[in-house]
Amino acid sequence: MHAVNAVMTIALNTLRETVRDRVLYAFLLFAFILTLAGIVLGSLSVGQNLRILIDLGLATISIFGGIIAIFVGTALVYKEIEKRTIYLIVTKPIKRWQFVLGKFLGLAICLLIVTILMGSFLVALAWYMSPDQKVNFDLVYSLPLIYLELLFITAIATFFSTFATPMMSVVFTLGAWLIGHLGQSLLALAQITESASTKLILKTAYWVMPDLAKLTLVRSDLTSGVNPGSELITYLVAYIMAYIVFLLALSTLITERREFP
Amino acid sequence: MTQAVIETVNLGKVHFSNFLRKRFQALDQLSLTIGKGETFGLLGLNGAGKTTTLKLLLGLLRPTTGEVKVLGYDAGHVKALARVGFLPEAPYFYSYLSAQEFLDFSGRLFALPEKQRKERAKELLELVGLTDAAKRPIGKFSKGMMQRLGIAQSLLNDPELIFWDEPTSGLDPIGRRDVRTILHRLKSEGKTIFFNSHLLPDVSEVCDRIGILNRGRLIYQGKVSDITAGGNYLKLEDFFLSTIQEAEANHKKGSS
């Protein structure tokens, strides 16, 4: 019981830190404006206005959520060490894994709120713009998959923040996010390249990183009303969740062994 | 001596610089026993190893050699930490929280029930003179106010064992007097207190025993009353300076 209490205390404090930061609201405002721009862009197309609004809206949630996950996530643990606030945390009766999990969960809760807020805004806009004024449930179904991707980015950012400076962590996390989105393109590139070492690097990158491109395709299918199959969704969700658990376990291991001079 | 609350045997810590892996012996062969209810002051010049010792006792650093037990547990064990209060040197807090919010946050980490958290926070803010600033963001606190808040949070769990690193640092004369009053009160409550300080009058007034560290080595430990007969802190100052000078002279002889 104390473990849950400790994790939630750290998580709620991290959430409080994030929501008290004005930068979050600047990102949110920009994201809302960009989603609204979907209406203008849609009006320029012929009969595709709703499609454009939804695609742009979902991309906005994914990209801005990702930016928040990267910029907040990469400083999660590092900032505590740099600002020496960690001395007053790890000398309290909590275990290091509770600290790491709490930091991750705090940002995860913040991103859940962001996804719900921006998702609700998009659903309301889509409802308003649809000719028959119906709620687009296909759009609603793709939101959890966006959130899953944001959790994955948060886990990578948390992992790097346990040992690297925020600047380096941003570069590494962005790199990992990009590689994940390249998916099959990495394999295709590996086949046409002649250098054996490049081939090996590309193939390793493909096998090590989860295929986020596939996740985007599944999302696209869902919003178009195509059923991608529950097996594929289950596989992707389980794979990315396992990946998140693995990254958090690694982050804990590093923090567990870490000294605070 | 009564039951040992802190026990170190041949405790040592070597730091390595990041790039050249240059070795620096921060603490060497420290064997120390602190009994229940004792007030122990660790003295030494800057860089003598005082803060390293505290960090080893709290599990913030791992020993390179030797052993350390705190309240019968390995350093940093959660069961020991639940009964310990710690004030780091020049403490830093979350600037977005108020003093009251920070104490509530700390109280939650100690798993104190809500009612107790609120009562304790109110009582401690009053004790350190921060009642009027309870709801102000910590980011707007002066150095002295941060120190006072640091003292308050270190007493939140009513600890048996208190570690204070330079408790009077950044405080004005009134603040220093308040800290001494708090120390006397904690002492009368039977708490075990371990603190690092440069301020010999404070040490002389409050401590039962002292240890002097120089270049990571404990060069003296003994009762304050043996040095300062009649409560004269100047005697402690003379003693401290001559002990350090003697150790430095021996060190120079040894290295030449």
Short mmCIF file of C-alpha atoms in Angstrom, two decimals:
data_model
loop_
_atom_site.label_atom_id
_atom_site.label_comp_id
_atom_site.label_asym_id
_atom_site.label_seq_id
_atom_site.Cartn_x
_atom_site.Cartn_y
_atom_site.Cartn_z
CA MET A 1 0.00 0.00 0.00
CA HIS A 2 2.84 2.35 0.88
CA ALA A 3 4.43 1.59 -2.52
CA VAL A 4 1.29 2.76 -4.35
CA ASN A 5 1.12 5.84 -2.13
CA ALA A 6 4.78 6.69 -2.80
CA VAL A 7 4.44 6.24 -6.56
CA MET A 8 1.27 8.34 -6.69
CA THR A 9 2.80 11.08 -4.51
CA ILE A 10 5.73 11.43 -6.92
CA ALA A 11 3.37 11.17 -9.91
CA LEU A 12 0.99 13.86 -8.67
CA ASN A 13 3.88 16.16 -7.85
CA THR A 14 5.30 15.67 -11.37
CA LEU A 15 1.86 16.37 -12.80
CA ARG A 16 1.62 19.52 -10.68
CA GLU A 17 5.05 20.64 -11.91
CA THR A 18 4.03 20.11 -15.54
CA VAL A 19 0.65 21.83 -15.32
CA ARG A 20 2.19 24.81 -13.50
CA ASP A 21 4.62 25.32 -16.38
CA ARG A 22 3.38 27.97 -18.82
CA VAL A 23 5.18 26.29 -21.73
CA LEU A 24 2.56 23.52 -21.67
CA TYR A 25 -0.20 26.05 -22.32
CA ALA A 26 1.77 27.64 -25.16
CA PHE A 27 2.04 24.20 -26.80
CA LEU A 28 -1.65 23.51 -26.21
CA LEU A 29 -2.73 26.85 -27.65
CA PHE A 30 -0.62 26.31 -30.75
CA ALA A 31 -2.05 22.80 -31.15
CA PHE A 32 -5.64 24.08 -30.89
CA ILE A 33 -4.92 26.77 -33.50
CA LEU A 34 -3.38 24.19 -35.84
CA THR A 35 -6.42 21.90 -35.42
CA LEU A 36 -8.71 24.83 -36.25
CA ALA A 37 -6.62 25.44 -39.35
CA GLY A 38 -7.91 22.06 -40.52
CA ILE A 39 -11.30 23.70 -41.12
CA VAL A 40 -9.74 26.34 -43.38
CA LEU A 41 -7.61 23.78 -45.24
CA GLY A 42 -10.61 21.46 -45.56
CA SER A 43 -12.73 24.21 -47.10
CA LEU A 44 -10.15 24.50 -49.90
CA SER A 45 -10.61 20.83 -50.88
CA VAL A 46 -13.48 19.30 -52.78
CA GLY A 47 -15.60 17.05 -50.59
CA GLN A 48 -12.66 16.10 -48.33
CA ASN A 49 -13.02 18.80 -45.69
CA LEU A 50 -13.87 16.38 -42.87
CA ARG A 51 -11.07 13.98 -43.83
CA ILE A 52 -8.50 16.78 -43.83
CA LEU A 53 -9.73 18.12 -40.49
CA ILE A 54 -9.46 14.67 -38.87
CA ASP A 55 -6.06 13.84 -40.38
CA LEU A 56 -4.57 17.18 -39.46
CA GLY A 57 -6.16 17.08 -35.99
CA LEU A 58 -4.82 13.61 -35.21
CA ALA A 59 -1.37 14.51 -36.53
CA THR A 60 -1.42 17.62 -34.32
CA ILE A 61 -2.28 15.58 -31.20
CA SER A 62 0.45 13.08 -32.04
CA ILE A 63 3.15 15.67 -32.80
CA PHE A 64 2.38 18.12 -29.99
CA GLY A 65 1.89 15.30 -27.49
CA GLY A 66 5.24 13.94 -28.65
CA ILE A 67 6.93 17.32 -28.22
CA ILE A 68 5.56 17.63 -24.67
CA ALA A 69 6.63 14.04 -23.90
CA ILE A 70 10.14 14.70 -25.20
CA PHE A 71 10.77 18.10 -23.63
CA VAL A 72 9.27 17.30 -20.24
CA GLY A 73 10.30 13.64 -20.22
CA THR A 74 13.97 14.19 -20.96
CA ALA A 75 14.30 16.46 -17.91
CA LEU A 76 12.23 14.27 -15.57
CA VAL A 77 14.99 12.62 -13.55
CA TYR A 78 17.96 14.70 -14.69
CA LYS A 79 16.45 17.98 -13.44
CA GLU A 80 15.93 16.48 -9.97
CA ILE A 81 19.63 15.60 -9.85
CA GLU A 82 20.85 18.86 -11.36
CA LYS A 83 18.71 21.02 -9.07
CA ARG A 84 19.57 18.79 -6.10
CA THR A 85 15.90 18.29 -5.17
CA ILE A 86 16.64 14.56 -5.38
CA TYR A 87 18.43 14.73 -1.99
CA LEU A 88 15.11 15.40 -0.31
CA ILE A 89 13.35 12.58 -2.19
CA VAL A 90 15.66 9.59 -2.08
CA THR A 91 16.38 10.17 1.62
CA LYS A 92 12.69 9.62 2.34
CA PRO A 93 11.48 6.04 2.81
CA ILE A 94 10.80 5.35 -0.85
CA LYS A 95 12.51 2.97 -3.22
CA ARG A 96 14.23 4.17 -6.34
CA TRP A 97 11.85 2.22 -8.63
CA GLN A 98 8.94 4.04 -6.98
CA PHE A 99 10.61 7.35 -7.79
CA VAL A 100 11.21 6.45 -11.47
CA LEU A 101 7.73 4.98 -11.94
CA GLY A 102 6.18 8.01 -10.22
CA LYS A 103 8.00 10.44 -12.51
CA PHE A 104 6.89 8.45 -15.57
CA LEU A 105 3.30 8.17 -14.37
CA GLY A 106 3.09 11.90 -13.61
CA LEU A 107 3.91 12.78 -17.19
CA ALA A 108 1.72 9.93 -18.46
CA ILE A 109 -1.27 11.42 -16.57
CA CYS A 110 -0.47 14.86 -17.99
CA LEU A 111 -0.34 13.43 -21.54
CA LEU A 112 -3.62 11.59 -20.94
CA ILE A 113 -5.25 14.91 -20.02
CA VAL A 114 -3.70 16.57 -23.08
CA THR A 115 -4.89 13.73 -25.37
CA ILE A 116 -8.42 13.84 -23.91
CA LEU A 117 -8.60 17.64 -24.17
CA MET A 118 -7.31 17.85 -27.71
CA GLY A 119 -9.17 14.70 -28.78
CA SER A 120 -12.47 16.04 -27.41
CA PHE A 121 -11.87 19.31 -29.24
CA LEU A 122 -11.26 17.43 -32.50
CA VAL A 123 -14.29 15.15 -32.01
CA ALA A 124 -16.47 18.22 -31.36
CA LEU A 125 -15.12 19.96 -34.48
CA ALA A 126 -15.65 16.81 -36.57
CA TRP A 127 -19.20 16.52 -35.23
CA TYR A 128 -19.88 20.16 -36.13
CA MET A 129 -18.37 19.78 -39.61
CA SER A 130 -20.02 16.45 -40.50
CA PRO A 131 -23.03 16.84 -42.79
CA ASP A 132 -25.29 14.58 -40.66
CA GLN A 133 -23.99 15.92 -37.29
CA LYS A 134 -22.86 12.45 -36.07
CA VAL A 135 -20.10 11.68 -33.60
CA ASN A 136 -17.18 10.09 -35.45
CA PHE A 137 -16.39 7.03 -33.30
CA ASP A 138 -13.67 5.83 -35.68
CA LEU A 139 -11.79 8.96 -34.72
CA VAL A 140 -12.33 8.26 -31.02
CA TYR A 141 -10.89 4.72 -31.41
CA SER A 142 -7.60 6.00 -32.78
CA LEU A 143 -6.95 8.28 -29.77
CA PRO A 144 -5.81 5.43 -27.43
CA LEU A 145 -3.26 4.41 -30.06
CA ILE A 146 -1.87 7.94 -30.17
CA TYR A 147 -1.68 7.88 -26.38
CA LEU A 148 0.17 4.56 -26.49
CA GLU A 149 2.77 6.12 -28.78
CA LEU A 150 3.10 9.08 -26.39
CA LEU A 151 3.68 6.64 -23.50
CA PHE A 152 6.40 4.97 -25.53
CA ILE A 153 8.12 8.32 -26.18
CA THR A 154 7.80 9.19 -22.46
CA ALA A 155 9.42 5.87 -21.50
CA ILE A 156 12.34 6.49 -23.88
CA ALA A 157 12.73 10.07 -22.59
CA THR A 158 12.60 8.85 -18.97
CA PHE A 159 15.25 6.24 -19.73
CA PHE A 160 17.65 8.78 -21.23
CA SER A 161 16.97 11.31 -18.48
CA THR A 162 18.40 8.89 -15.90
CA PHE A 163 21.91 9.31 -17.26
CA ALA A 164 22.12 11.91 -20.04
CA THR A 165 21.76 15.68 -20.08
CA PRO A 166 18.37 16.98 -21.33
CA MET A 167 19.98 18.20 -24.58
CA MET A 168 21.46 14.79 -25.35
CA SER A 169 18.27 13.06 -24.25
CA VAL A 170 16.21 15.21 -26.63
CA VAL A 171 18.48 14.20 -29.53
CA PHE A 172 18.40 10.49 -28.58
CA THR A 173 14.64 10.43 -27.99
CA LEU A 174 13.88 12.29 -31.20
CA GLY A 175 16.15 9.86 -33.03
CA ALA A 176 14.37 6.86 -31.51
CA TRP A 177 10.95 8.33 -32.40
CA LEU A 178 12.06 8.97 -35.97
CA ILE A 179 13.58 5.49 -36.39
CA GLY A 180 10.34 3.98 -35.04
CA HIS A 181 8.38 5.87 -37.69
CA LEU A 182 10.68 4.85 -40.52
CA GLY A 183 9.67 1.22 -39.90
CA GLN A 184 9.82 -0.87 -43.09
CA SER A 185 11.72 1.90 -44.90
CA LEU A 186 14.76 0.99 -42.81
CA LEU A 187 14.62 -2.60 -44.11
CA ALA A 188 14.14 -1.39 -47.68
CA LEU A 189 17.12 0.92 -47.27
CA ALA A 190 19.19 -1.94 -45.82
CA GLN A 191 18.47 -4.01 -48.93
CA ILE A 192 19.68 -1.40 -51.40
CA THR A 193 22.74 -0.26 -49.48
CA GLU A 194 26.08 -1.87 -50.34
CA SER A 195 27.98 -1.18 -47.12
CA ALA A 196 27.79 -4.19 -44.80
CA SER A 197 28.10 -2.07 -41.67
CA THR A 198 25.30 0.34 -42.76
CA LYS A 199 23.16 -2.70 -43.59
CA LEU A 200 23.76 -4.07 -40.09
CA ILE A 201 23.01 -0.72 -38.41
CA LEU A 202 19.77 -0.26 -40.36
CA LYS A 203 18.58 -3.80 -39.71
CA THR A 204 19.45 -3.54 -36.00
CA ALA A 205 17.60 -0.22 -35.76
CA TYR A 206 14.54 -1.83 -37.38
CA TRP A 207 14.56 -4.84 -35.06
CA VAL A 208 15.38 -2.91 -31.89
CA MET A 209 12.78 -0.16 -32.26
CA PRO A 210 9.03 -0.80 -32.26
CA ASP A 211 7.39 -0.25 -35.64
CA LEU A 212 5.53 3.01 -35.01
CA ALA A 213 4.83 3.34 -38.74
CA LYS A 214 2.61 0.27 -38.45
CA LEU A 215 0.81 1.93 -35.55
CA THR A 216 0.18 4.99 -37.74
CA LEU A 217 -1.20 2.76 -40.51
CA VAL A 218 -3.56 1.03 -38.07
CA ARG A 219 -4.71 4.46 -36.86
CA SER A 220 -5.29 5.58 -40.42
CA ASP A 221 -7.33 2.42 -41.12
CA LEU A 222 -9.44 3.03 -38.03
CA THR A 223 -10.27 6.64 -38.94
CA SER A 224 -11.19 5.54 -42.48
CA GLY A 225 -13.64 2.99 -41.09
CA VAL A 226 -11.44 0.02 -42.15
CA ASN A 227 -11.00 -2.74 -39.58
CA PRO A 228 -7.25 -3.48 -39.32
CA GLY A 229 -8.01 -6.67 -37.37
CA SER A 230 -7.98 -7.13 -33.62
CA GLU A 231 -4.97 -9.46 -33.80
CA LEU A 232 -2.72 -6.78 -35.27
CA ILE A 233 -3.93 -4.19 -32.75
CA THR A 234 -3.40 -6.59 -29.83
CA TYR A 235 0.07 -7.47 -31.11
CA LEU A 236 1.10 -3.82 -31.48
CA VAL A 237 -0.31 -2.80 -28.10
CA ALA A 238 1.31 -5.75 -26.30
CA TYR A 239 4.64 -5.16 -28.07
CA ILE A 240 4.80 -1.46 -27.25
CA MET A 241 3.60 -2.02 -23.66
CA ALA A 242 6.33 -4.66 -23.18
CA TYR A 243 8.81 -2.18 -24.58
CA ILE A 244 7.67 0.50 -22.11
CA VAL A 245 8.01 -1.94 -19.18
CA PHE A 246 11.50 -2.89 -20.38
CA LEU A 247 12.59 0.76 -20.64
CA LEU A 248 11.23 1.56 -17.18
CA ALA A 249 13.01 -1.48 -15.72
CA LEU A 250 16.27 -0.27 -17.30
CA SER A 251 15.68 3.27 -15.97
CA THR A 252 15.12 1.85 -12.48
CA LEU A 253 18.26 -0.25 -12.70
CA ILE A 254 20.34 2.80 -13.63
CA THR A 255 18.78 4.97 -10.89
CA GLU A 256 19.18 2.13 -8.37
CA ARG A 257 22.94 1.98 -9.03
CA ARG A 258 23.37 5.71 -9.25
CA GLU A 259 25.14 7.76 -6.58
CA PHE A 260 24.24 11.35 -5.74
CA PRO A 261 27.47 13.19 -4.93
CA MET B 1 27.81 4.01 25.63
CA THR B 2 24.12 3.34 25.01
CA GLN B 3 22.79 1.42 22.03
CA ALA B 4 24.62 2.33 18.79
CA VAL B 5 22.49 4.27 16.34
CA ILE B 6 25.25 4.91 13.81
CA GLU B 7 28.17 2.58 13.34
CA THR B 8 30.88 2.82 10.69
CA VAL B 9 33.87 0.52 10.41
CA ASN B 10 36.83 1.52 8.23
CA LEU B 11 34.48 3.49 6.02
CA GLY B 12 36.14 4.89 2.92
CA LYS B 13 35.11 6.67 -0.23
CA VAL B 14 37.13 7.29 -3.34
CA HIS B 15 35.82 9.71 -5.98
CA PHE B 16 37.03 9.53 -9.55
CA SER B 17 37.12 12.53 -11.85
CA ASN B 18 35.05 11.98 -14.98
CA PHE B 19 37.64 12.17 -17.71
CA LEU B 20 41.03 11.09 -16.46
CA ARG B 21 39.66 8.76 -13.75
CA LYS B 22 41.89 10.65 -11.30
CA ARG B 23 41.50 9.24 -7.81
CA PHE B 24 40.48 11.37 -4.85
CA GLN B 25 40.23 9.83 -1.40
CA ALA B 26 37.31 11.77 0.08
CA LEU B 27 37.03 9.62 3.19
CA ASP B 28 39.50 7.15 4.66
CA GLN B 29 39.11 4.48 7.34
CA LEU B 30 36.36 6.20 9.31
CA SER B 31 35.36 4.17 12.34
CA LEU B 32 32.73 5.87 14.41
CA THR B 33 29.98 4.88 16.82
CA ILE B 34 27.20 7.25 17.82
CA GLY B 35 24.96 6.24 20.69
CA LYS B 36 21.23 6.80 21.14
CA GLY B 37 20.39 10.31 22.31
CA GLU B 38 23.84 11.63 21.55
CA THR B 39 24.51 14.94 19.79
CA PHE B 40 27.57 14.57 17.61
CA GLY B 41 29.24 17.37 15.66
CA LEU B 42 31.52 16.60 12.76
CA LEU B 43 34.03 19.36 12.18
CA GLY B 44 36.58 20.01 9.50
CA LEU B 45 37.76 22.44 6.89
CA ASN B 46 36.06 22.69 3.50
CA GLY B 47 36.58 19.47 1.54
CA ALA B 48 37.57 17.50 4.64
CA GLY B 49 34.91 14.83 3.95
CA LYS B 50 32.04 15.94 6.24
CA THR B 51 29.32 15.99 3.57
CA THR B 52 30.69 12.77 2.03
CA THR B 53 30.30 11.12 5.44
CA LEU B 54 26.68 12.27 5.70
CA LYS B 55 25.91 11.08 2.19
CA LEU B 56 27.42 7.68 2.94
CA LEU B 57 25.29 7.42 6.10
CA LEU B 58 22.16 8.22 4.08
CA GLY B 59 22.91 5.93 1.16
CA LEU B 60 23.32 8.78 -1.33
CA LEU B 61 26.85 7.48 -1.91
CA ARG B 62 28.09 3.90 -1.74
CA PRO B 63 31.22 3.16 0.29
CA THR B 64 34.37 2.13 -1.54
CA THR B 65 35.58 0.32 1.56
CA GLY B 66 34.24 -0.54 5.00
CA GLU B 67 30.81 -0.89 6.48
CA VAL B 68 28.07 1.41 7.67
CA LYS B 69 24.97 0.72 9.75
CA VAL B 70 22.27 3.23 10.59
CA LEU B 71 19.61 2.25 13.13
CA GLY B 72 20.73 -1.34 12.58
CA TYR B 73 20.20 -1.27 8.79
CA ASP B 74 22.47 -0.75 5.83
CA ALA B 75 22.72 2.93 4.88
CA GLY B 76 19.81 4.04 2.71
CA HIS B 77 17.50 1.20 3.77
CA VAL B 78 13.90 2.43 3.67
CA LYS B 79 13.24 1.15 7.19
CA ALA B 80 16.06 3.33 8.48
CA LEU B 81 15.06 6.31 6.32
CA ALA B 82 11.54 6.18 7.78
CA ARG B 83 13.07 7.05 11.17
CA VAL B 84 15.57 9.60 9.90
CA GLY B 85 15.36 13.34 9.20
CA PHE B 86 17.82 14.96 6.81
CA LEU B 87 18.70 18.55 6.07
CA PRO B 88 21.14 18.83 3.15
CA GLU B 89 23.63 21.69 2.86
CA ALA B 90 21.93 24.70 1.18
CA PRO B 91 18.71 22.74 0.46
CA TYR B 92 16.86 23.14 -2.82
CA PHE B 93 13.13 22.70 -3.23
CA TYR B 94 10.56 22.66 -6.01
CA SER B 95 10.12 26.36 -6.76
CA TYR B 96 6.52 25.84 -7.98
CA LEU B 97 5.34 24.54 -4.59
CA SER B 98 4.51 26.56 -1.50
CA ALA B 99 6.13 25.67 1.84
CA GLN B 100 2.86 24.11 2.96
CA GLU B 101 2.56 22.05 -0.23
CA PHE B 102 6.16 20.86 0.07
CA LEU B 103 5.64 19.71 3.66
CA ASP B 104 2.45 17.92 2.60
CA PHE B 105 4.35 16.25 -0.26
CA SER B 106 7.13 15.16 2.14
CA GLY B 107 4.55 13.94 4.65
CA ARG B 108 2.97 11.77 1.97
CA LEU B 109 6.35 10.19 1.23
CA PHE B 110 6.51 9.27 4.92
CA ALA B 111 2.97 7.85 4.53
CA LEU B 112 1.65 10.10 7.31
CA PRO B 113 -2.16 10.30 7.49
CA GLU B 114 -3.70 13.53 6.18
CA LYS B 115 -4.70 14.90 9.59
CA GLN B 116 -1.25 14.30 11.00
CA ARG B 117 0.36 15.85 7.91
CA LYS B 118 -1.64 19.04 8.30
CA GLU B 119 -1.07 19.34 12.05
CA ARG B 120 2.62 18.59 11.78
CA ALA B 121 3.13 21.05 8.90
CA LYS B 122 1.38 23.82 10.83
CA GLU B 123 3.37 23.09 13.98
CA LEU B 124 6.72 22.95 12.16
CA LEU B 125 6.12 26.09 10.08
CA GLU B 126 5.46 27.86 13.35
CA LEU B 127 8.57 26.38 14.92
CA VAL B 128 10.82 27.68 12.13
CA GLY B 129 9.00 31.00 11.82
CA LEU B 130 7.48 30.48 8.38
CA THR B 131 3.77 30.58 9.24
CA ASP B 132 3.24 33.84 7.34
CA ALA B 133 5.04 32.49 4.28
CA ALA B 134 3.31 29.10 4.31
CA LYS B 135 1.41 29.68 1.08
CA ARG B 136 4.09 31.66 -0.77
CA PRO B 137 5.89 29.87 -3.66
CA ILE B 138 9.27 28.56 -2.51
CA GLY B 139 10.77 30.16 -5.63
CA LYS B 140 10.33 33.50 -3.90
CA PHE B 141 12.03 32.43 -0.66
CA SER B 142 15.31 33.91 0.58
CA LYS B 143 18.26 31.63 1.39
CA GLY B 144 17.47 31.83 5.10
CA MET B 145 13.82 30.91 4.52
CA MET B 146 14.87 27.89 2.47
CA GLN B 147 17.13 26.81 5.31
CA ARG B 148 14.24 27.16 7.76
CA LEU B 149 11.99 25.11 5.48
CA GLY B 150 14.75 22.52 5.18
CA ILE B 151 14.83 22.22 8.96
CA ALA B 152 11.03 21.91 9.09
CA GLN B 153 10.92 19.10 6.51
CA SER B 154 13.68 17.22 8.33
CA LEU B 155 11.50 17.00 11.44
CA LEU B 156 8.25 16.06 9.73
CA ASN B 157 8.31 12.36 10.66
CA ASP B 158 9.35 13.08 14.25
CA PRO B 159 12.66 11.29 13.51
CA GLU B 160 14.74 9.38 16.04
CA LEU B 161 17.90 10.27 14.19
CA ILE B 162 18.57 13.69 12.67
CA PHE B 163 21.24 14.47 10.08
CA TRP B 164 21.85 18.16 9.54
CA ASP B 165 24.49 19.44 7.16
CA GLU B 166 25.49 23.01 8.10
CA PRO B 167 22.12 23.81 9.75
CA THR B 168 22.97 27.44 10.42
CA SER B 169 24.27 28.18 6.92
CA GLY B 170 22.59 31.22 5.36
CA LEU B 171 20.86 32.21 8.60
CA ASP B 172 21.03 35.59 10.29
CA PRO B 173 21.88 35.81 14.04
CA ILE B 174 18.21 35.39 15.00
CA GLY B 175 17.93 32.38 12.74
CA ARG B 176 21.06 30.87 14.26
CA ARG B 177 19.68 31.40 17.74
CA ASP B 178 16.41 29.75 16.68
CA VAL B 179 18.30 26.74 15.33
CA ARG B 180 20.20 26.39 18.59
CA THR B 181 16.88 26.52 20.48
CA ILE B 182 15.46 23.80 18.23
CA LEU B 183 18.60 21.70 18.72
CA HIS B 184 18.27 21.99 22.51
CA ARG B 185 14.62 21.00 22.29
CA LEU B 186 15.39 17.97 20.11
CA LYS B 187 18.18 16.99 22.46
CA SER B 188 15.86 17.17 25.47
CA GLU B 189 13.43 14.93 23.57
CA GLY B 190 16.16 12.29 23.39
CA LYS B 191 16.82 12.50 19.64
CA THR B 192 20.14 11.42 18.24
CA ILE B 193 21.63 14.31 16.30
CA PHE B 194 24.52 14.20 13.86
CA PHE B 195 25.53 17.46 12.31
CA ASN B 196 28.26 19.07 10.30
CA SER B 197 29.20 22.62 11.10
CA HIS B 198 31.84 25.27 10.76
CA LEU B 199 30.39 27.30 13.59
CA LEU B 200 32.29 26.29 16.68
CA PRO B 201 30.19 28.30 19.19
CA ASP B 202 27.10 26.32 18.08
CA VAL B 203 28.97 23.03 18.32
CA SER B 204 30.42 23.94 21.66
CA GLU B 205 26.99 24.81 23.05
CA VAL B 206 25.03 21.85 21.75
CA CYS B 207 27.25 18.83 21.10
CA ASP B 208 28.11 16.05 23.51
CA ARG B 209 30.93 14.78 21.33
CA ILE B 210 32.81 15.96 18.30
CA GLY B 211 34.90 14.43 15.56
CA ILE B 212 37.45 16.33 13.50
CA LEU B 213 38.04 15.32 9.91
CA ASN B 214 41.06 16.39 7.92
CA ARG B 215 41.75 15.25 4.36
CA GLY B 216 39.18 12.50 4.79
CA ARG B 217 40.67 11.09 7.98
CA LEU B 218 39.19 11.31 11.46
CA ILE B 219 42.02 12.89 13.42
CA TYR B 220 40.13 13.38 16.67
CA GLN B 221 36.99 12.26 18.42
CA GLY B 222 36.03 12.96 22.01
CA LYS B 223 33.77 14.75 24.45
CA VAL B 224 33.25 18.46 24.08
CA SER B 225 33.31 18.85 27.86
CA ASP B 226 36.89 17.51 27.91
CA ILE B 227 37.95 20.41 25.68
CA THR B 228 35.75 23.27 26.80
CA ALA B 229 35.80 23.16 30.58
CA GLY B 230 33.54 25.96 31.76
CA GLY B 231 31.70 26.22 28.44
CA ASN B 232 34.31 28.39 26.73
CA TYR B 233 33.94 27.90 23.00
CA LEU B 234 37.22 29.70 22.33
CA LYS B 235 38.93 26.69 23.81
CA LEU B 236 37.23 24.54 21.21
CA GLU B 237 38.33 26.93 18.50
CA ASP B 238 41.94 26.79 19.74
CA PHE B 239 41.76 23.03 20.02
CA PHE B 240 40.27 22.66 16.55
CA LEU B 241 42.86 24.92 14.92
CA SER B 242 45.84 23.35 16.66
CA THR B 243 44.60 19.82 15.82
CA ILE B 244 44.20 20.74 12.17
CA GLN B 245 47.55 22.52 12.04
CA GLU B 246 49.27 19.52 13.60
CA ALA B 247 47.61 17.16 11.11
CA GLU B 248 48.59 19.41 8.20
CA ALA B 249 52.20 19.60 9.42
CA ASN B 250 52.32 15.79 9.66
CA HIS B 251 50.80 15.52 6.19
CA LYS B 252 53.44 17.85 4.72
CA LYS B 253 56.20 15.91 6.48
CA GLY B 254 54.80 12.65 5.13
CA SER B 255 54.54 13.89 1.56
CA SER B 256 57.95 15.61 1.44
#
